[in-house]
GROMACS .gro file of C-alpha atoms in nm:
model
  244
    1UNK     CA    1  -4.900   2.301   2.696
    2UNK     CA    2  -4.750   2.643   2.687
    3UNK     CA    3  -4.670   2.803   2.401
    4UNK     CA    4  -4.860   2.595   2.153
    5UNK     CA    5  -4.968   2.238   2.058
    6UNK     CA    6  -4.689   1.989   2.059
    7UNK     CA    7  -4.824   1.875   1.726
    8UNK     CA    8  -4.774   2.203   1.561
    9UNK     CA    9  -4.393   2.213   1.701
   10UNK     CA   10  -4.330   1.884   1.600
   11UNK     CA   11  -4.457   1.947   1.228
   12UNK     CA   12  -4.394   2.275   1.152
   13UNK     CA   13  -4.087   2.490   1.158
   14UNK     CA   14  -4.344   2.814   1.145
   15UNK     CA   15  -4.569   2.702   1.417
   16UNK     CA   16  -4.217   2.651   1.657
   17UNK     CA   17  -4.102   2.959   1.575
   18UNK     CA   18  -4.475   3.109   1.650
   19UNK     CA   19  -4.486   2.953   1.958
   20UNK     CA   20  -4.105   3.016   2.097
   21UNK     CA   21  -4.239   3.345   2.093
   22UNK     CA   22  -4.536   3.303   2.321
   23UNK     CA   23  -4.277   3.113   2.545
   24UNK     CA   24  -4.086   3.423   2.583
   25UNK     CA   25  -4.402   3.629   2.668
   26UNK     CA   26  -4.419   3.432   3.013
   27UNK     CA   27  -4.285   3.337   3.328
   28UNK     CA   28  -4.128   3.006   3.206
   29UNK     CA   29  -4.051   3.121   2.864
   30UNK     CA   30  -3.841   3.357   3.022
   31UNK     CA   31  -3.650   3.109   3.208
   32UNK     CA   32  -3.600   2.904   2.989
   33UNK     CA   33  -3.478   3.124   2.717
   34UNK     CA   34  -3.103   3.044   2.758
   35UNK     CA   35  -3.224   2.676   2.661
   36UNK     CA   36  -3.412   2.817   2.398
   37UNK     CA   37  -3.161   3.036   2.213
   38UNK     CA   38  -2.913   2.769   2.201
   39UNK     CA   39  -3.214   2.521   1.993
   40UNK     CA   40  -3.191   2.320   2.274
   41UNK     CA   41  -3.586   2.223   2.237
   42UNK     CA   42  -3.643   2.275   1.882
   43UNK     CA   43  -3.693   1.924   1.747
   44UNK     CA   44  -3.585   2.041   1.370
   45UNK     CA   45  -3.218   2.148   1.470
   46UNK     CA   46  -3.105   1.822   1.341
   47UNK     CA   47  -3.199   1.886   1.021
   48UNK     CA   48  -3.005   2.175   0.887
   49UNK     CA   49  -2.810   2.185   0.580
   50UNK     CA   50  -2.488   2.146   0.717
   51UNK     CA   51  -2.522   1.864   0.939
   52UNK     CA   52  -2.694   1.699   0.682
   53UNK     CA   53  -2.360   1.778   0.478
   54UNK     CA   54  -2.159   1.646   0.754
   55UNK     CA   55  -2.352   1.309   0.714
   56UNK     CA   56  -2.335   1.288   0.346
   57UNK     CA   57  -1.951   1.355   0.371
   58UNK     CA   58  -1.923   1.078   0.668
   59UNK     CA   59  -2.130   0.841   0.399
   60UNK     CA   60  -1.856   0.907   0.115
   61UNK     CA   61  -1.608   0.820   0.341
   62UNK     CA   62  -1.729   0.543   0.464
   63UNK     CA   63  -1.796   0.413   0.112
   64UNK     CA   64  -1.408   0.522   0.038
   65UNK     CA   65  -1.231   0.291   0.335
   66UNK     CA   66  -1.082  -0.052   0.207
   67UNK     CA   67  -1.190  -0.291   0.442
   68UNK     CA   68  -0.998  -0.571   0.241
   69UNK     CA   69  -0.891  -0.818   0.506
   70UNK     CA   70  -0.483  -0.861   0.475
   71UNK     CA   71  -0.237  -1.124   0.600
   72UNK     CA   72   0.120  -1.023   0.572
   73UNK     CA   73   0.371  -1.303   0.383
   74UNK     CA   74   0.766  -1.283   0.358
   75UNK     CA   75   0.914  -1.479   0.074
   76UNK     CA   76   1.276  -1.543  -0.002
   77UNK     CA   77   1.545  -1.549  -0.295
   78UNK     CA   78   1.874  -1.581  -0.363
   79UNK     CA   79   2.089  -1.609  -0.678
   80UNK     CA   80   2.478  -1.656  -0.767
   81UNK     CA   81   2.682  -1.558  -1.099
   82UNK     CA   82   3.025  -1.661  -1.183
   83UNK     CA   83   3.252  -1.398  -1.339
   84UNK     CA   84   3.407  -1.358  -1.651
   85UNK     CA   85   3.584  -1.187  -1.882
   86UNK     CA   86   3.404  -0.813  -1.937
   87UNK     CA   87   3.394  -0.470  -1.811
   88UNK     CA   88   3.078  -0.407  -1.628
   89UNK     CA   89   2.816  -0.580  -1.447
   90UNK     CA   90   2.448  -0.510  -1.399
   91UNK     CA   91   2.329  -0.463  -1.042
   92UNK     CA   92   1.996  -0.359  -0.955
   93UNK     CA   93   1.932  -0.271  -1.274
   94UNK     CA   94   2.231   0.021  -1.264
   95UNK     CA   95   2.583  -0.057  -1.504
   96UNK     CA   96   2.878  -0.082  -1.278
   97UNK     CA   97   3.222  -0.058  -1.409
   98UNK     CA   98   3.405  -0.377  -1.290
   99UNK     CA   99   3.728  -0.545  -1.404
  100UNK     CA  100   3.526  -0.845  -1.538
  101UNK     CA  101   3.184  -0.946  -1.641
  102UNK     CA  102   2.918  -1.183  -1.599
  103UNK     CA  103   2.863  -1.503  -1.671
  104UNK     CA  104   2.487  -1.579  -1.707
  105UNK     CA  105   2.207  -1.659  -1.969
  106UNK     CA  106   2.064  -1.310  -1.902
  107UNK     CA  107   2.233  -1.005  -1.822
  108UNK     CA  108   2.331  -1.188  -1.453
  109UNK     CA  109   2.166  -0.946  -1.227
  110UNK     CA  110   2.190  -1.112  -0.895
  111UNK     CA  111   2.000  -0.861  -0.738
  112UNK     CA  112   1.657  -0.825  -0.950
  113UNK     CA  113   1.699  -1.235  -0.979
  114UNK     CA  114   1.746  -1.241  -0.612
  115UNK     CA  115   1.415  -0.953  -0.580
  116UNK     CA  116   1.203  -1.171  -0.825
  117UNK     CA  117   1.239  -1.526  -0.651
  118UNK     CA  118   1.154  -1.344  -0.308
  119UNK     CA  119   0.788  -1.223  -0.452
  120UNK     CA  120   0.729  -1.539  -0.573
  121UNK     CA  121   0.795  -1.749  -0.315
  122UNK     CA  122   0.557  -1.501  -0.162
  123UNK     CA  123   0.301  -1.551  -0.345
  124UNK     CA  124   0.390  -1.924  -0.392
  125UNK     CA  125   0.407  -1.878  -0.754
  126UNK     CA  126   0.726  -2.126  -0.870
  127UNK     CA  127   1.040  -1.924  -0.888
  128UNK     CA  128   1.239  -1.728  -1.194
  129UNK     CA  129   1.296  -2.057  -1.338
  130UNK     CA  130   0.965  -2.099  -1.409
  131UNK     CA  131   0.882  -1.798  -1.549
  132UNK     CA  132   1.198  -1.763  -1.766
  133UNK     CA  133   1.396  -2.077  -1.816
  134UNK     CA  134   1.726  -2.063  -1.914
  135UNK     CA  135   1.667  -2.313  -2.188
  136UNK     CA  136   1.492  -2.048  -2.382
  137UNK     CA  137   1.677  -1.841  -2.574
  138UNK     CA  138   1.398  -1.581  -2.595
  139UNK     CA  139   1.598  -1.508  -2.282
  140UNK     CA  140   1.913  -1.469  -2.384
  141UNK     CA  141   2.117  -1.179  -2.269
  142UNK     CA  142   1.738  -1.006  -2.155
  143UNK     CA  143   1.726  -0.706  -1.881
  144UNK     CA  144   1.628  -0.867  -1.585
  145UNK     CA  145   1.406  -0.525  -1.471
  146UNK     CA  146   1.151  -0.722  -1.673
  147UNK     CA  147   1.178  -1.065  -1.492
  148UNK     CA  148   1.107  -0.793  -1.133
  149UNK     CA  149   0.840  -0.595  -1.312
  150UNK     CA  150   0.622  -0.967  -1.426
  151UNK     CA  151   0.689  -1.046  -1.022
  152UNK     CA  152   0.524  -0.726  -0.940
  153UNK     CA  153   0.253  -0.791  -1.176
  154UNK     CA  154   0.186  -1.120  -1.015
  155UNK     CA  155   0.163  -0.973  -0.665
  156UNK     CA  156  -0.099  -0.688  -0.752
  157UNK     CA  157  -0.322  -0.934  -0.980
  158UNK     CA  158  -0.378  -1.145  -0.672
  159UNK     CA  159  -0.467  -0.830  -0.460
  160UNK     CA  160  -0.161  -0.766  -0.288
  161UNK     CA  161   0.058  -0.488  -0.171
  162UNK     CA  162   0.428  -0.499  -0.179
  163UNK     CA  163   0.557  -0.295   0.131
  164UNK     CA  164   0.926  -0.392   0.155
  165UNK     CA  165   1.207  -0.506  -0.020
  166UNK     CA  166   1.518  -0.593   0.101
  167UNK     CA  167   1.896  -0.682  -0.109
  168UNK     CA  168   2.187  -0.814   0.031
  169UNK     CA  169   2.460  -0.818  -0.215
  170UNK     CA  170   2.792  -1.021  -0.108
  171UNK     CA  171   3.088  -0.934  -0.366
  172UNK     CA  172   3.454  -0.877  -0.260
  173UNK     CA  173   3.421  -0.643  -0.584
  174UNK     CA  174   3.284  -0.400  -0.735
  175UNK     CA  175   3.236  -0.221  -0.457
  176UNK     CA  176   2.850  -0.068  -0.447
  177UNK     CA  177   2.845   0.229  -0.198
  178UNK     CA  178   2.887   0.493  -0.437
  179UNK     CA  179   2.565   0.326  -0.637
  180UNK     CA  180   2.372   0.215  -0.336
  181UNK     CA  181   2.106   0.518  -0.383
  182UNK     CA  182   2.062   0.471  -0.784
  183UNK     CA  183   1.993   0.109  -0.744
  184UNK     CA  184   1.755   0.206  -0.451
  185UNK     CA  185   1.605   0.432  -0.725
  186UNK     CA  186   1.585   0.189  -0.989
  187UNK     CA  187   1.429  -0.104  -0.791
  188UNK     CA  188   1.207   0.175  -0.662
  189UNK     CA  189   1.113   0.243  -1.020
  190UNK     CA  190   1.085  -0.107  -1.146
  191UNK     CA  191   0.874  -0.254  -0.875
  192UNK     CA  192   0.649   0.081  -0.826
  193UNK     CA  193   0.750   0.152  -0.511
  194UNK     CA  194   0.867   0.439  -0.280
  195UNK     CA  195   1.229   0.438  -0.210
  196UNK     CA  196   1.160   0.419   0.132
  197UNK     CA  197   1.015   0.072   0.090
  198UNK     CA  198   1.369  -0.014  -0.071
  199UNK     CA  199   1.670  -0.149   0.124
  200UNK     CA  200   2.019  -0.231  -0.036
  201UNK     CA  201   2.315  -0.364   0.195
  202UNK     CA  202   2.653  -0.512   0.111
  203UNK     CA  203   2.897  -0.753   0.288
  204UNK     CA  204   3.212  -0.951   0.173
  205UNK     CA  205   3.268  -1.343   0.282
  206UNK     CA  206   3.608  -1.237   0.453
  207UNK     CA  207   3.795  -1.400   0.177
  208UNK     CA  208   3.636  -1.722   0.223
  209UNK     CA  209   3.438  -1.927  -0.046
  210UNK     CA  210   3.419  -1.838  -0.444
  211UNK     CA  211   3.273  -1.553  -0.314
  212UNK     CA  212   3.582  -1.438  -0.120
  213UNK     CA  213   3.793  -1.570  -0.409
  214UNK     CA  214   3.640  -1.289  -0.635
  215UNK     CA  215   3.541  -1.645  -0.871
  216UNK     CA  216   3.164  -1.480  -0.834
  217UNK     CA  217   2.912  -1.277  -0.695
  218UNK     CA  218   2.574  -1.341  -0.512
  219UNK     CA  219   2.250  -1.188  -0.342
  220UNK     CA  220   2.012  -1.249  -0.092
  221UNK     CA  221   1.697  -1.083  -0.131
  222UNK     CA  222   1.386  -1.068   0.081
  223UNK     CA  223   1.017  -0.933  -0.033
  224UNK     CA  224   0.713  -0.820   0.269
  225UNK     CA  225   0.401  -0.845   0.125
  226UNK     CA  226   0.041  -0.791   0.171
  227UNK     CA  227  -0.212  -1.023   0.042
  228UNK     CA  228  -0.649  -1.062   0.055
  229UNK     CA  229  -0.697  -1.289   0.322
  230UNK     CA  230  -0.843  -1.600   0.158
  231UNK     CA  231  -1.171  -1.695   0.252
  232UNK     CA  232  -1.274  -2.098   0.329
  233UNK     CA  233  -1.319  -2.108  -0.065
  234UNK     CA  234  -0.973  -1.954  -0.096
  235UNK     CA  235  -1.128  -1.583  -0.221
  236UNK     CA  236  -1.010  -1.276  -0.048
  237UNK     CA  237  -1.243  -1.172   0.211
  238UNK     CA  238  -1.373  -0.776   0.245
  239UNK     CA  239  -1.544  -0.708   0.524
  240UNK     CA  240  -1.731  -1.001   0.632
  241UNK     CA  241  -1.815  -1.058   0.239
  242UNK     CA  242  -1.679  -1.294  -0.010
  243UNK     CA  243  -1.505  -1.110  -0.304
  244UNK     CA  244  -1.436  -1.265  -0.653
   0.00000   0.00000   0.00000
């Protein structure tokens, strides 16, 4: 063959370089020297440094994706307080100046109680009563931001991902717009979340029910999350593998 032994091209570097030399001293070399400047024929031009970089990087990345399998679960909660005699209530973990207070065992946060019920019913995991009965007195007059933050805990021991949570708080009073971004902030905070993934809303009852009446308050609350998708033993599943 011109130029060389196919051998020597195949095994050596040198030799190809030798013997893309002889091609260019000859008819054909010369013709095909547009195919050979470009290392179309050189059988080693897959093994420079940077492609093999290129792979290595591709590798790493690879290695990096999370192929966890998800399914996506919505879970539920709602929770009522009757007023009282007081100055302030707690919503959403923020102090609101009202004309009356809370009755409740805690500090009768409707909408972290409301927040906390939705992840575990999404999780299936019993609801606040559970967790923190009211017969305890270890509970008595307690921040509910911690009831929220045990949720939380729940959801990301079990694999999961919270992506959205939504409040619904229906009061004739206090009113809530003028706090509506710090308890976005604070749930935010609490349930280590962006904001964005936060969404607080108000309505009244148009005067009907205890609600209307001003004899209470209530929320509804609803949590999005992502959980492993549980394999035929009931273990999350990653990529065609069985994880513990």
């Amino acid at each position: 063959m011109l130029g060389g032994r196919w051998e020597d091209r195949q095994h050596s570097p040198v030799a190809y370089r030798r013997s893309r030399r002889e091609w260019k001293g000859n008819l054909l070399g010369r013709a095909l020297a547009p195919a050979i400047r470009c290392n179309f024929f050189n059988p080693f031009r897959h093994r420079t440094r940077s492609s093999a970089n290129a792979d290595r990087r591709r590798c790493r990345a690879w290695k990096a994706l999370d192929l966890t399998k998800f399914v996506t679960r919505l879970g539920t909660g709602f929770d009522v307080h009757a007023f009282t005699e007081g100055d302030h209530v707690w919503l959403g973990g923020v102090k609101i100046p009202a004309d009356r207070g809370v009755l409740a065992h805690s500090d009768g946060d409707v909408a972290f109680h409301a927040l906390t019920d939705a992840l575990l019913g999404a999780i299936a995991d019993g609801d606040i009563g559970t967790h923190f009965p009211p017969s305890d007195e270890k509970w008595r007059g307690a921040a509910s931001d911690q009831f929220l933050a045990h949720a939380c805990e729940l959801v990301r021991a079990r694999g999961g991902k919270i992506d959205h949570l939504d409040v619904t708080v229906l009061a004739e009073a206090p009113r809530i717009g003028q706090h509506r971004e710090a308890i976005r902030a604070r749930i935010a905070e609490v349930a280590g979340v962006p904001i964005a993934s936060v969404s607080i809303k108000a309505t009244t009852t148009e005067k009907l029910g205890f609600v209307g009446r001003a004899e209470g308050f209530a929320a509804q609350a609803a949590a999005t999350v992502r959980l492993p998708e549980p394999g035929p033993s009931g273990i999350g599943v990653t990529a065609g593998r069985t994880e513990d």
